[in-house]
Amino acid sequence: MKTVGAAVDNLDDLAPIVPVLTKLGKKHAKYKVVPEHFPIVGEALLKTLDQGLGKLWTGEMKASWVKLWVITVSVMKPALIEGIEEATEAKGKKESS
């Protein structure tokens, strides 16, 4: 959640957080996350914020969170795929040894 907070705080300049999101995306491969999970998690995140914030959840706030999520996925998803491919290659090498 620290990463999310940092991203929200720096919504106008996310360049510093890109390496963190990349590392996080690769790391999620170890947790058996697959790219198809991103839409599910995004939907759950927005619904949770909507329900949790109630009247404080404005259209502007939602737009900012959607923007943040789209950027997050655009960085994490390719890194996740790379992490999955690396894990698959490593497993293949280990099995052929």
C-alpha positions as a LaTeX table, in Angstrom:
\begin{tabular}{lrrr}
\hline
Residue & $x$ (\AA) & $y$ (\AA) & $z$ (\AA) \\
\hline
Met1 & 0.00 & 0.00 & 0.00 \\
Lys2 & 2.98 & 2.33 & 0.46 \\
Thr3 & 3.56 & 2.14 & $-3.29$ \\
Val4 & $-0.05$ & 3.12 & $-3.98$ \\
Gly5 & 0.20 & 6.05 & $-1.59$ \\
Ala6 & 3.41 & 7.25 & $-3.21$ \\
Ala7 & 1.83 & 6.97 & $-6.64$ \\
Val8 & $-1.24$ & 8.94 & $-5.56$ \\
Asp9 & 0.97 & 11.63 & $-4.01$ \\
Asn10 & 2.97 & 11.90 & $-7.25$ \\
Leu11 & 0.17 & 11.53 & $-9.78$ \\
Asp12 & 1.53 & 14.42 & $-11.83$ \\
Asp13 & 5.05 & 12.95 & $-11.95$ \\
Leu14 & 5.09 & 9.16 & $-11.76$ \\
Ala15 & 8.56 & 8.74 & $-13.28$ \\
Pro16 & 10.18 & 8.10 & $-9.88$ \\
Ile17 & 7.72 & 5.30 & $-9.13$ \\
Val18 & 8.14 & 3.42 & $-12.44$ \\
Pro19 & 11.15 & 1.37 & $-11.21$ \\
Val20 & 9.22 & 0.45 & $-8.06$ \\
Leu21 & 6.18 & $-0.67$ & $-10.09$ \\
Thr22 & 8.42 & $-2.64$ & $-12.45$ \\
Lys23 & 10.04 & $-4.48$ & $-9.54$ \\
Leu24 & 6.64 & $-5.06$ & $-7.97$ \\
Gly25 & 5.26 & $-6.47$ & $-11.23$ \\
Lys26 & 8.13 & $-8.95$ & $-11.54$ \\
Lys27 & 7.79 & $-9.91$ & $-7.88$ \\
His28 & 4.11 & $-10.74$ & $-8.35$ \\
Ala29 & 5.06 & $-13.56$ & $-10.73$ \\
Lys30 & 6.23 & $-15.47$ & $-7.63$ \\
Tyr31 & 2.72 & $-15.18$ & $-6.20$ \\
Lys32 & 1.17 & $-16.86$ & $-9.27$ \\
Val33 & $-0.46$ & $-13.62$ & $-10.39$ \\
Val34 & $-1.45$ & $-13.66$ & $-14.06$ \\
Pro35 & $-2.22$ & $-10.70$ & $-16.34$ \\
Glu36 & $-5.93$ & $-11.55$ & $-16.27$ \\
His37 & $-6.00$ & $-10.59$ & $-12.57$ \\
Phe38 & $-5.42$ & $-6.88$ & $-13.27$ \\
Pro39 & $-8.99$ & $-6.01$ & $-14.38$ \\
Ile40 & $-10.44$ & $-7.91$ & $-11.43$ \\
Val41 & $-8.19$ & $-6.16$ & $-8.93$ \\
Gly42 & $-8.82$ & $-2.76$ & $-10.54$ \\
Glu43 & $-12.55$ & $-3.22$ & $-10.36$ \\
Ala44 & $-12.34$ & $-4.37$ & $-6.73$ \\
Leu45 & $-10.13$ & $-1.41$ & $-5.83$ \\
Leu46 & $-12.50$ & 1.15 & $-7.32$ \\
Lys47 & $-15.55$ & $-0.50$ & $-5.76$ \\
Thr48 & $-13.85$ & $-0.60$ & $-2.35$ \\
Leu49 & $-12.94$ & 3.08 & $-2.57$ \\
Asp50 & $-16.48$ & 3.95 & $-3.68$ \\
Gln51 & $-18.07$ & 2.01 & $-0.82$ \\
Gly52 & $-15.51$ & 3.07 & 1.76 \\
Leu53 & $-15.50$ & 6.77 & 0.95 \\
Gly54 & $-19.19$ & 7.15 & 0.20 \\
Lys55 & $-20.05$ & 10.80 & $-0.45$ \\
Leu56 & $-16.36$ & 11.72 & $-0.37$ \\
Trp57 & $-15.85$ & 9.61 & $-3.53$ \\
Thr58 & $-16.17$ & 12.27 & $-6.23$ \\
Gly59 & $-16.01$ & 11.96 & $-9.99$ \\
Glu60 & $-12.68$ & 13.80 & $-9.94$ \\
Met61 & $-11.30$ & 11.41 & $-7.34$ \\
Lys62 & $-12.48$ & 8.39 & $-9.33$ \\
Ala63 & $-10.91$ & 9.78 & $-12.50$ \\
Ser64 & $-7.59$ & 10.20 & $-10.68$ \\
Trp65 & $-7.69$ & 6.65 & $-9.33$ \\
Val66 & $-8.61$ & 5.25 & $-12.75$ \\
Lys67 & $-5.69$ & 7.17 & $-14.27$ \\
Leu68 & $-3.37$ & 5.83 & $-11.57$ \\
Trp69 & $-4.61$ & 2.26 & $-12.11$ \\
Val70 & $-4.15$ & 2.45 & $-15.88$ \\
Ile71 & $-0.60$ & 3.71 & $-15.43$ \\
Thr72 & 0.12 & 1.08 & $-12.78$ \\
Val73 & $-1.10$ & $-1.72$ & $-15.04$ \\
Ser74 & 0.82 & $-0.34$ & $-18.03$ \\
Val75 & 4.05 & $-0.72$ & $-16.03$ \\
Met76 & 3.35 & $-3.76$ & $-13.87$ \\
Lys77 & 1.74 & $-6.02$ & $-16.48$ \\
Pro78 & 4.75 & $-6.20$ & $-18.85$ \\
Ala79 & 7.05 & $-6.66$ & $-15.84$ \\
Leu80 & 4.80 & $-9.45$ & $-14.56$ \\
Ile81 & 4.87 & $-11.16$ & $-17.94$ \\
Glu82 & 8.66 & $-10.87$ & $-17.99$ \\
Gly83 & 8.82 & $-12.32$ & $-14.46$ \\
Ile84 & 6.59 & $-15.24$ & $-15.49$ \\
Glu85 & 8.77 & $-15.92$ & $-18.54$ \\
Glu86 & 11.94 & $-15.81$ & $-16.44$ \\
Ala87 & 10.45 & $-18.19$ & $-13.87$ \\
Thr88 & 9.34 & $-20.56$ & $-16.63$ \\
Glu89 & 12.81 & $-20.51$ & $-18.21$ \\
Ala90 & 14.49 & $-21.10$ & $-14.84$ \\
Lys91 & 12.16 & $-24.00$ & $-14.12$ \\
Gly92 & 12.89 & $-25.51$ & $-17.54$ \\
Lys93 & 16.65 & $-25.25$ & $-17.01$ \\
Lys94 & 16.34 & $-26.79$ & $-13.55$ \\
Glu95 & 14.30 & $-29.72$ & $-14.86$ \\
Ser96 & 16.70 & $-30.39$ & $-17.74$ \\
Ser97 & 19.74 & $-30.48$ & $-15.42$ \\
\hline
\end{tabular}
